[in-house]
Tab-separated table of C-alpha atoms in Angstrom:
chain	number	residue	atom	x	y	z
A	30	MET	CA	96.807	77.011	-4.917
A	31	LYS	CA	94.193	79.269	-6.419
A	32	LEU	CA	95.275	77.775	-9.627
A	33	LEU	CA	94.812	74.365	-8.384
A	34	LEU	CA	91.175	75.518	-7.084
A	35	THR	CA	90.350	76.870	-10.567
A	36	LYS	CA	91.330	73.616	-12.202
A	37	LEU	CA	89.234	71.471	-9.880
A	38	VAL	CA	86.208	73.628	-10.332
A	39	LEU	CA	86.539	73.955	-14.011
A	40	LEU	CA	87.103	69.871	-14.220
A	41	LEU	CA	83.750	69.515	-12.068
A	42	PHE	CA	82.141	72.127	-14.454
A	43	VAL	CA	83.064	69.920	-17.460
A	44	PHE	CA	82.075	66.492	-16.079
A	45	GLN	CA	78.881	67.793	-15.082
A	46	ALA	CA	78.386	69.049	-18.820
A	47	VAL	CA	78.886	65.209	-19.481
A	48	SER	CA	75.819	64.255	-18.005
A	49	ILE	CA	73.420	66.663	-19.812
A	50	GLN	CA	72.638	67.252	-23.504
A	51	MET	CA	75.549	67.648	-25.971
A	52	ALA	CA	74.152	70.912	-26.929
A	53	GLN	CA	74.208	72.295	-23.410
A	54	ALA	CA	77.876	70.824	-22.819
A	55	GLN	CA	78.880	72.703	-26.070
A	56	PHE	CA	77.596	76.075	-24.470
A	57	LEU	CA	79.544	75.336	-21.460
A	58	MET	CA	82.563	74.581	-22.970
A	59	ASP	CA	82.251	77.834	-24.911
A	60	MET	CA	82.884	79.902	-21.681
A	61	VAL	CA	86.060	78.154	-21.176
A	62	ASP	CA	89.261	80.111	-22.384
A	63	THR	CA	90.926	77.462	-24.502
A	64	THR	CA	93.707	79.509	-25.552
A	65	LYS	CA	95.266	78.900	-21.992
A	66	ASP	CA	96.622	75.629	-20.829
A	67	VAL	CA	94.065	74.914	-18.445
A	68	GLY	CA	91.524	75.601	-21.094
A	69	LYS	CA	93.288	73.442	-23.555
A	70	GLY	CA	93.339	70.563	-21.150
A	71	LEU	CA	89.769	70.874	-20.332
A	72	LEU	CA	88.925	70.983	-23.989
A	73	SER	CA	90.761	67.602	-24.354
A	74	ILE	CA	88.831	66.024	-21.857
A	75	TYR	CA	85.475	67.247	-23.204
A	76	LYS	CA	86.458	65.993	-26.785
A	77	LYS	CA	86.990	62.459	-25.382
A	78	TYR	CA	83.979	62.031	-23.084
A	79	ASP	CA	81.473	64.124	-24.791
A	80	HIS	CA	79.948	61.054	-25.965
A	81	ILE	CA	79.390	59.162	-22.783
A	82	LYS	CA	76.118	58.339	-21.467
A	83	ILE	CA	75.483	57.032	-17.911
A	84	GLY	CA	72.298	55.387	-16.873
A	85	GLY	CA	70.540	52.918	-14.874
A	86	TYR	CA	67.889	51.781	-12.608
A	87	ILE	CA	66.846	50.247	-9.336
A	88	GLN	CA	64.112	47.738	-8.658
A	89	SER	CA	62.963	47.446	-4.936
A	90	GLN	CA	60.118	45.240	-4.244
A	91	TYR	CA	58.143	43.007	-2.065
A	92	GLN	CA	56.527	39.719	-2.565
A	93	GLN	CA	54.338	37.443	-1.041
A	94	VAL	CA	54.051	33.765	-1.995
A	95	GLU	CA	51.436	31.040	-1.144
A	96	ALA	CA	53.612	28.746	0.677
A	97	LYS	CA	56.918	29.095	2.757
A	98	GLY	CA	60.131	27.849	0.685
A	99	ALA	CA	57.940	27.759	-2.729
A	100	LYS	CA	60.126	27.544	-5.832
A	101	SER	CA	59.591	30.459	-7.979
A	102	PHE	CA	60.786	32.026	-11.207
A	103	GLU	CA	59.718	35.481	-10.170
A	104	GLY	CA	63.161	36.396	-8.869
A	105	GLY	CA	64.227	32.957	-7.327
A	106	ASP	CA	63.296	30.479	-4.849
A	107	PHE	CA	62.018	31.454	-1.586
A	108	ALA	CA	63.914	30.463	1.583
A	109	THR	CA	62.584	27.242	3.628
A	110	ASN	CA	61.192	29.366	6.162
A	111	VAL	CA	59.766	32.499	4.084
A	112	ASP	CA	56.633	33.364	2.238
A	113	ASN	CA	57.392	37.240	2.200
A	114	ARG	CA	60.167	39.041	1.375
A	115	PHE	CA	61.919	42.598	0.587
A	116	MET	CA	64.490	42.364	-1.902
A	117	LEU	CA	66.526	44.401	-4.291
A	118	ARG	CA	65.674	42.766	-7.669
A	119	ARG	CA	67.985	44.557	-9.882
A	120	GLY	CA	70.465	47.563	-9.465
A	121	ARG	CA	71.776	48.436	-12.753
A	122	ILE	CA	74.071	50.958	-13.953
A	123	ARG	CA	74.956	51.306	-17.426
A	124	PHE	CA	78.047	53.118	-19.359
A	125	ASP	CA	77.830	53.750	-22.885
A	126	TYR	CA	80.568	55.602	-25.036
A	127	VAL	CA	80.123	56.060	-28.825
A	128	HIS	CA	82.929	57.421	-30.726
A	129	PHE	CA	82.122	59.340	-34.129
A	130	SER	CA	84.448	59.636	-37.011
A	131	ASN	CA	84.526	63.258	-38.517
A	132	ASN	CA	82.116	64.338	-35.759
A	133	THR	CA	79.371	62.747	-37.707
A	134	LYS	CA	79.245	58.848	-38.160
A	135	PRO	CA	79.585	56.362	-35.261
A	136	SER	CA	82.668	54.316	-35.619
A	137	VAL	CA	82.847	52.666	-32.140
A	138	GLN	CA	80.644	51.847	-29.550
A	139	PHE	CA	81.577	50.352	-25.894
A	140	VAL	CA	79.199	49.268	-23.323
A	141	PHE	CA	79.662	48.426	-19.628
A	142	GLN	CA	76.829	47.286	-17.300
A	143	PHE	CA	76.803	45.551	-13.975
A	144	ASP	CA	74.013	44.679	-11.693
A	145	GLY	CA	74.208	45.193	-7.880
A	146	THR	CA	71.968	43.781	-5.391
A	147	GLU	CA	71.968	42.083	-1.892
A	148	ARG	CA	73.194	39.117	-3.396
A	149	GLY	CA	76.301	40.472	-4.951
A	150	VAL	CA	77.583	42.240	-7.911
A	151	PHE	CA	77.644	40.781	-11.494
A	152	ILE	CA	78.694	41.773	-14.939
A	153	ARG	CA	75.724	41.834	-17.319
A	154	ASP	CA	77.065	43.591	-20.304
A	155	PHE	CA	80.503	43.934	-21.612
A	156	TRP	CA	81.023	44.546	-25.129
A	157	GLY	CA	82.214	46.679	-28.046
A	158	ARG	CA	80.775	47.236	-31.415
A	159	VAL	CA	82.220	48.624	-34.713
A	160	PHE	CA	80.315	50.389	-37.314
A	161	GLU	CA	80.668	50.168	-41.082
A	162	ASN	CA	80.340	53.834	-42.514
A	163	ASN	CA	80.585	53.261	-46.411
A	164	LEU	CA	77.279	51.631	-46.893
A	165	LYS	CA	75.782	52.247	-43.549
A	166	LEU	CA	74.579	48.757	-43.284
A	167	PHE	CA	76.607	46.631	-41.064
A	168	SER	CA	78.196	46.562	-37.504
A	169	LEU	CA	80.178	43.872	-35.647
A	170	SER	CA	79.655	43.332	-31.861
A	171	THR	CA	81.992	41.126	-29.802
A	172	GLY	CA	81.978	40.554	-25.974
A	173	MET	CA	79.435	39.759	-23.346
A	174	PHE	CA	75.745	40.650	-24.679
A	175	ALA	CA	72.312	39.553	-24.891
A	176	ARG	CA	71.495	36.641	-27.280
A	177	PRO	CA	69.639	37.859	-30.390
A	178	PHE	CA	66.655	35.234	-30.171
A	179	GLY	CA	63.112	36.378	-29.604
A	180	TYR	CA	61.308	39.509	-28.413
A	181	GLU	CA	60.748	39.199	-24.539
A	182	LEU	CA	64.307	38.092	-24.324
A	183	ASN	CA	65.873	41.161	-25.576
A	184	LEU	CA	63.133	43.523	-24.123
A	185	SER	CA	64.980	45.430	-21.367
A	186	SER	CA	63.870	44.618	-17.573
A	187	SER	CA	63.265	48.310	-17.067
A	188	ASP	CA	60.733	48.539	-20.040
A	189	ARG	CA	59.007	45.140	-19.539
A	190	GLU	CA	55.468	45.519	-18.031
A	191	SER	CA	55.514	42.071	-15.981
A	192	PRO	CA	58.044	41.591	-13.323
A	193	GLU	CA	60.059	38.754	-15.053
A	194	ARG	CA	60.526	37.072	-18.077
A	195	GLY	CA	58.355	33.776	-18.646
A	196	ARG	CA	59.646	30.604	-17.165
A	197	MET	CA	60.646	29.050	-20.811
A	198	SER	CA	63.242	31.833	-21.356
A	199	GLN	CA	64.786	31.806	-17.983
A	200	ILE	CA	65.386	28.024	-18.240
A	201	LEU	CA	66.439	27.822	-21.733
A	202	MET	CA	68.267	31.196	-21.975
A	203	LYS	CA	69.133	31.782	-18.369
A	204	THR	CA	70.556	35.373	-17.642
A	205	GLU	CA	69.855	36.280	-21.282
A	206	ARG	CA	73.621	37.021	-22.135
A	207	ASP	CA	76.701	34.998	-23.730
A	208	MET	CA	79.956	35.413	-24.736
A	209	GLY	CA	80.294	35.705	-28.675
A	210	ALA	CA	80.397	37.898	-31.671
A	211	MET	CA	77.689	38.954	-33.966
A	212	ILE	CA	77.146	40.688	-37.164
A	213	SER	CA	74.273	43.085	-37.635
A	214	LEU	CA	72.385	44.294	-40.667
A	215	GLU	CA	70.588	47.596	-39.635
A	216	PRO	CA	70.453	50.032	-42.435
A	217	ARG	CA	71.129	53.695	-41.213
A	218	GLY	CA	70.085	56.874	-42.662
A	219	ARG	CA	67.607	55.250	-45.147
A	220	ASN	CA	64.422	56.410	-45.955
A	221	ASN	CA	63.038	53.387	-47.968
A	222	TRP	CA	61.540	50.168	-46.662
A	223	LEU	CA	64.990	48.771	-45.630
A	224	HIS	CA	64.993	51.174	-42.680
A	225	TYR	CA	62.488	48.566	-40.927
A	226	VAL	CA	64.920	45.625	-41.453
A	227	LYS	CA	67.280	44.379	-38.896
A	228	ILE	CA	69.014	41.095	-39.094
A	229	ASP	CA	71.511	39.800	-36.405
A	230	ALA	CA	73.713	36.648	-36.591
A	231	GLY	CA	76.457	35.549	-34.322
A	232	LEU	CA	78.404	32.705	-32.620
A	233	PHE	CA	78.280	32.108	-28.867
A	234	ASN	CA	79.896	29.895	-26.319
A	235	GLY	CA	76.497	28.285	-25.516
A	236	GLN	CA	76.356	28.085	-21.528
A	237	GLY	CA	75.478	31.501	-21.130
A	238	LEU	CA	76.685	33.379	-18.040
A	239	ALA	CA	75.872	30.415	-15.684
A	240	ALA	CA	79.218	28.896	-16.649
A	241	THR	CA	82.521	30.412	-15.487
A	242	ALA	CA	84.134	29.439	-18.806
A	243	ASP	CA	83.747	27.640	-22.074
A	244	TYR	CA	83.781	23.763	-21.440
A	245	ASP	CA	84.094	22.423	-25.156
A	246	SER	CA	84.604	23.740	-28.790
A	247	TYR	CA	81.268	23.703	-29.822
A	248	LYS	CA	79.476	27.048	-30.684
A	249	ASP	CA	75.835	27.991	-30.717
A	250	PHE	CA	74.650	29.859	-34.089
A	251	ILE	CA	71.991	32.398	-33.657
A	252	ILE	CA	70.157	34.243	-36.213
A	253	ARG	CA	67.225	36.623	-35.882
A	254	ALA	CA	65.567	38.648	-38.674
A	255	ASN	CA	62.752	41.110	-37.684
A	256	ALA	CA	60.790	43.889	-39.101
A	257	LYS	CA	60.707	47.103	-37.058
A	258	PRO	CA	57.493	48.575	-35.982
A	259	PHE	CA	55.685	50.132	-39.103
A	260	HIS	CA	52.243	51.659	-39.662
A	261	LEU	CA	49.560	49.378	-41.318
A	262	ASN	CA	47.623	52.390	-41.103
A	263	LYS	CA	47.125	55.756	-39.097
A	264	SER	CA	46.341	53.816	-35.957
A	265	LEU	CA	47.962	50.258	-36.172
A	266	LEU	CA	51.704	49.527	-35.705
A	267	PHE	CA	52.750	46.247	-36.437
A	268	SER	CA	56.179	44.423	-36.068
A	269	THR	CA	57.456	40.861	-36.225
A	270	GLY	CA	60.426	38.542	-36.300
A	271	ILE	CA	61.712	35.025	-36.509
A	272	SER	CA	64.593	33.400	-34.711
A	273	TYR	CA	66.786	30.180	-34.937
A	274	LEU	CA	69.441	28.364	-32.641
A	275	ASN	CA	71.573	25.657	-33.633
A	276	GLY	CA	73.887	24.779	-30.860
A	277	GLY	CA	74.746	22.025	-28.313
A	278	PHE	CA	77.533	20.831	-26.306
A	279	ILE	CA	80.184	17.784	-25.802
A	280	GLN	CA	78.912	14.262	-24.771
A	281	ASN	CA	81.460	13.412	-22.198
A	282	ASN	CA	79.960	10.215	-21.080
A	283	LYS	CA	78.432	7.315	-23.262
A	284	TYR	CA	74.630	7.516	-21.263
A	285	VAL	CA	71.964	9.785	-23.192
A	286	TYR	CA	68.389	9.017	-22.788
A	287	ASN	CA	65.891	9.825	-25.583
A	288	ILE	CA	62.172	9.894	-25.185
A	289	ALA	CA	60.603	7.187	-27.588
A	290	THR	CA	57.188	5.384	-27.943
A	291	VAL	CA	57.809	1.520	-27.932
A	292	ASN	CA	54.976	-0.964	-28.511
A	293	GLY	CA	52.523	1.783	-27.356
A	294	VAL	CA	54.473	2.756	-24.190
A	295	THR	CA	56.232	6.381	-24.112
A	296	GLY	CA	59.357	6.675	-21.940
A	297	PHE	CA	62.972	7.327	-21.874
A	298	THR	CA	65.416	4.866	-23.579
A	299	GLU	CA	68.953	4.536	-23.050
A	300	ASP	CA	71.610	5.037	-25.513
A	301	SER	CA	74.836	3.888	-24.551
A	302	THR	CA	76.891	3.906	-27.565
A	303	SER	CA	80.824	4.475	-26.777
A	304	SER	CA	81.466	6.026	-30.257
A	305	LYS	CA	79.446	9.103	-29.574
A	306	VAL	CA	81.394	9.999	-26.616
A	307	GLY	CA	82.960	13.492	-27.805
A	308	THR	CA	80.067	14.330	-30.231
A	309	ARG	CA	77.726	17.175	-30.151
A	310	LEU	CA	74.381	16.846	-28.127
A	311	PRO	CA	71.715	18.752	-29.816
A	312	ARG	CA	70.214	21.954	-28.779
A	313	LYS	CA	67.909	23.561	-31.539
A	314	TYR	CA	65.315	26.295	-30.945
A	315	TYR	CA	63.022	27.849	-33.322
A	316	GLY	CA	60.944	31.143	-32.405
A	317	ALA	CA	58.342	33.272	-34.185
A	318	ASP	CA	56.911	36.355	-32.805
A	319	ALA	CA	54.565	39.428	-33.601
A	320	GLN	CA	53.438	42.653	-31.807
A	321	LEU	CA	50.455	44.678	-33.034
A	322	LYS	CA	49.891	48.002	-31.233
A	323	TRP	CA	46.347	50.006	-31.680
A	324	LEU	CA	46.730	53.925	-30.950
A	325	HIS	CA	43.773	55.373	-29.540
A	326	ALA	CA	43.062	59.394	-28.698
A	327	ASN	CA	44.313	60.953	-25.569
A	328	ASN	CA	47.549	58.866	-25.628
A	329	SER	CA	45.709	55.469	-24.937
A	330	ALA	CA	46.707	52.424	-26.545
A	331	THR	CA	46.152	48.650	-26.895
A	332	GLU	CA	48.878	46.090	-27.545
A	333	LEU	CA	48.826	42.455	-28.142
A	334	ARG	CA	52.300	40.546	-28.164
A	335	ALA	CA	52.666	36.938	-29.061
A	336	GLU	CA	55.892	34.672	-29.043
A	337	TYR	CA	56.103	31.089	-29.624
A	338	TRP	CA	59.387	28.790	-29.277
A	339	TRP	CA	59.721	24.985	-29.836
A	340	GLY	CA	62.901	22.688	-30.415
A	341	THR	CA	65.143	20.214	-28.802
A	342	GLN	CA	66.987	20.619	-25.514
A	343	THR	CA	69.588	18.357	-23.941
A	344	ALA	CA	70.019	18.763	-20.244
A	345	ASN	CA	70.047	16.163	-17.465
A	346	ALA	CA	67.254	14.084	-15.719
A	347	SER	CA	66.329	16.904	-12.803
A	348	SER	CA	66.514	19.998	-15.022
A	349	THR	CA	66.015	21.338	-18.728
A	350	GLU	CA	68.565	24.089	-18.055
A	351	THR	CA	71.574	24.126	-20.384
A	352	PRO	CA	74.414	22.672	-18.016
A	353	ALA	CA	76.742	25.163	-16.610
A	354	VAL	CA	79.327	22.374	-16.275
A	355	LEU	CA	80.072	19.035	-17.804
A	356	LEU	CA	77.791	16.561	-16.635
A	357	THR	CA	79.042	13.384	-14.838
A	358	GLU	CA	75.295	11.780	-15.023
A	359	PRO	CA	73.467	10.878	-18.062
A	360	TYR	CA	71.937	13.413	-20.682
A	361	TYR	CA	68.537	13.589	-21.374
A	362	ILE	CA	67.383	14.880	-24.942
A	363	ARG	CA	63.520	16.514	-24.897
A	364	PRO	CA	61.268	17.942	-27.507
A	365	PHE	CA	59.854	21.327	-26.007
A	366	ASN	CA	57.292	24.160	-26.910
A	367	GLY	CA	56.117	27.237	-25.173
A	368	ALA	CA	54.925	30.783	-25.495
A	369	PHE	CA	54.515	34.286	-24.088
A	370	LEU	CA	51.467	36.342	-24.615
A	371	TYR	CA	50.685	39.861	-23.568
A	372	LEU	CA	47.709	42.109	-23.797
A	373	LEU	CA	48.402	45.779	-22.604
A	374	HIS	CA	46.191	48.742	-22.384
A	375	SER	CA	47.617	51.954	-21.559
A	376	PHE	CA	44.710	54.488	-20.367
A	377	ASP	CA	47.264	57.493	-20.804
A	378	LYS	CA	50.898	57.990	-20.449
A	379	HIS	CA	50.592	57.430	-16.664
A	380	ASN	CA	48.233	54.139	-15.957
A	381	GLN	CA	48.392	50.909	-17.925
A	382	LEU	CA	47.024	47.441	-17.391
A	383	GLY	CA	48.518	44.306	-18.255
A	384	ILE	CA	47.729	40.719	-18.675
A	385	LYS	CA	50.071	37.898	-19.479
A	386	TYR	CA	50.081	34.181	-20.343
A	387	ASP	CA	52.948	31.937	-20.630
A	388	TRP	CA	53.597	28.442	-20.734
A	389	TYR	CA	56.667	26.095	-20.799
A	390	ASP	CA	56.069	22.249	-21.935
A	391	PRO	CA	59.752	20.796	-21.390
A	392	ASN	CA	58.630	17.463	-22.947
A	393	THR	CA	55.901	17.547	-25.406
A	394	LYS	CA	55.884	13.825	-25.995
A	395	LEU	CA	54.889	12.934	-22.313
A	396	SER	CA	51.178	13.760	-21.146
A	397	ALA	CA	50.481	14.670	-17.571
A	398	GLY	CA	49.224	11.216	-16.768
A	399	GLU	CA	52.362	9.587	-18.118
A	400	ILE	CA	54.733	11.598	-15.823
A	401	GLY	CA	55.628	9.816	-13.022
A	402	GLN	CA	54.751	6.344	-14.686
A	403	ALA	CA	56.921	6.601	-17.783
A	404	ASN	CA	60.493	5.321	-17.698
A	405	GLY	CA	62.724	8.002	-16.318
A	406	SER	CA	60.150	10.681	-16.201
A	407	LYS	CA	61.067	13.430	-13.781
A	408	ALA	CA	59.540	16.555	-12.285
A	409	ALA	CA	61.533	18.357	-15.126
A	410	ASP	CA	59.197	17.114	-17.576
A	411	ILE	CA	56.086	18.827	-15.962
A	412	ARG	CA	54.348	21.686	-18.098
A	413	TYR	CA	53.618	24.976	-16.304
A	414	ASN	CA	51.019	27.608	-17.159
A	415	THR	CA	51.119	30.840	-15.595
A	416	MET	CA	48.561	33.535	-15.838
A	417	GLY	CA	49.614	37.081	-14.638
A	418	ALA	CA	47.831	40.411	-14.376
A	419	GLY	CA	48.929	43.785	-12.924
A	420	TYR	CA	48.663	47.530	-12.854
A	421	ILE	CA	51.598	49.811	-13.944
A	422	HIS	CA	51.686	53.408	-12.845
A	423	TYR	CA	54.110	55.704	-14.228
A	424	PHE	CA	54.735	58.867	-12.200
A	425	ASP	CA	57.299	60.021	-14.889
A	426	ASP	CA	60.187	58.806	-16.908
A	427	ASN	CA	62.195	58.224	-13.910
A	428	LEU	CA	59.647	56.431	-11.398
A	429	LYS	CA	57.050	53.599	-11.905
A	430	VAL	CA	55.196	51.033	-9.641
A	431	VAL	CA	54.188	47.757	-10.634
A	432	ALA	CA	51.464	45.431	-8.585
A	433	TRP	CA	51.497	42.214	-10.327
A	434	TYR	CA	49.892	38.740	-9.497
A	435	ASN	CA	50.705	35.412	-11.059
A	436	TRP	CA	48.749	32.414	-10.927
A	437	VAL	CA	51.298	29.592	-11.436
A	438	ASN	CA	49.483	26.203	-12.338
A	439	ASN	CA	51.415	22.590	-12.880
A	440	GLU	CA	50.236	19.799	-14.559
A	441	HIS	CA	48.491	17.083	-12.233
A	442	THR	CA	50.847	14.132	-12.764
A	443	GLN	CA	51.404	10.660	-11.065
A	444	LEU	CA	54.639	11.863	-9.665
A	445	SER	CA	55.047	12.296	-5.937
A	446	GLY	CA	54.550	16.021	-4.900
A	447	TYR	CA	52.917	17.014	-8.248
A	448	THR	CA	49.449	15.218	-8.036
A	449	ASN	CA	47.869	18.092	-7.464
A	450	ASN	CA	48.660	22.014	-8.035
A	451	VAL	CA	51.757	23.174	-6.027
A	452	LYS	CA	51.435	26.382	-3.941
A	453	ASP	CA	53.318	28.971	-5.689
A	454	ASN	CA	51.180	31.844	-6.804
A	455	VAL	CA	53.127	35.345	-6.128
A	456	PHE	CA	52.307	38.928	-5.654
A	457	THR	CA	54.935	41.367	-6.495
A	458	LEU	CA	54.807	44.952	-5.550
A	459	ARG	CA	57.813	46.755	-7.174
A	460	MET	CA	59.031	50.313	-7.285
A	461	GLN	CA	61.637	51.203	-10.182
A	462	TYR	CA	63.851	54.159	-10.048
A	463	ARG	CA	65.685	55.023	-13.292
A	464	PHE	CA	68.050	57.759	-14.380
């Protein structure tokens, strides 16, 4: 009985050591007698789990919207009779494991992250990575992970200043993640300019986590090349990147609508060519982004971020989201563009003000006055502009509060329900706990 209690105490001792710095863990292990059976068992556990990291965060928030039942991209639509709500926006726990070969070089990384809220529990990351250690240049990632497109899309929700990503990224890259494989060029251990280069290129199913399974054989090719932050001078940091997605999905019926101008009239025209059934419908995105940070005295800083996307999206008449299942209704092909712009000022390491402007124009060939009159035009063709502003207070590395207000403006069209601005401005007050 005494031996069993000793084992349990020592086991708890070691697992507590896993959660703190490795140097401290090594110090604790030095106090275990590894010449005895119990000590040898604990040493093997320590060696196996000493590179595990557990982290996560909880975002609880209160929101107020202008009108009951408003549609929103600030955490989802409001229920029919609701104009204010408490909600758990995200509850993430992430497990990272890294194995080092010869105790010096990372050889394998494994990541598992799930999201738990009042709406259920969902997997967000489940992937592995293999490192190449001869040239120290490459790695291969496979599984479920974030698509390497753009800057805001890959900025963690725990680090992002605004409560949510822009409308365009939520629609075109819903849940941000997908199943796929990716090769990364990211030099390690170099002191020259290559240290600032990162290139990711991969193949993905294309539907993202909105789909339960892949429904065709077509894959999305995505590549992103970026320069990591580097000093232009002592006070200016600059980074930039470009992104490209070439993908699509199967056309399983013959009805496709393209936007065109015929005899001076713009509208959707039908293409019902039967021979095109089984071919790939297009999804092509292009992106460019840049970030400039101006460092001031007393830990203050001003940062400007700019990101622009444009391309072609195929979806249906009522939405520009990539379909999660094969459609039985006609397909609609639209040219789009949009942007995300941030202006941030940190007064010190605790207080920050932010302004964000984003727009998403799902159909750049239709003007506001044509929507509702042009053949086939729907609410999915309406451009939205969102101006947001907020205050962020960082109590410490583990706790922050965000107060943010979004002014959401839609085009005034000829379409019923959208002849004027819809009342969907949202205020968000969020508390984030991080560990």
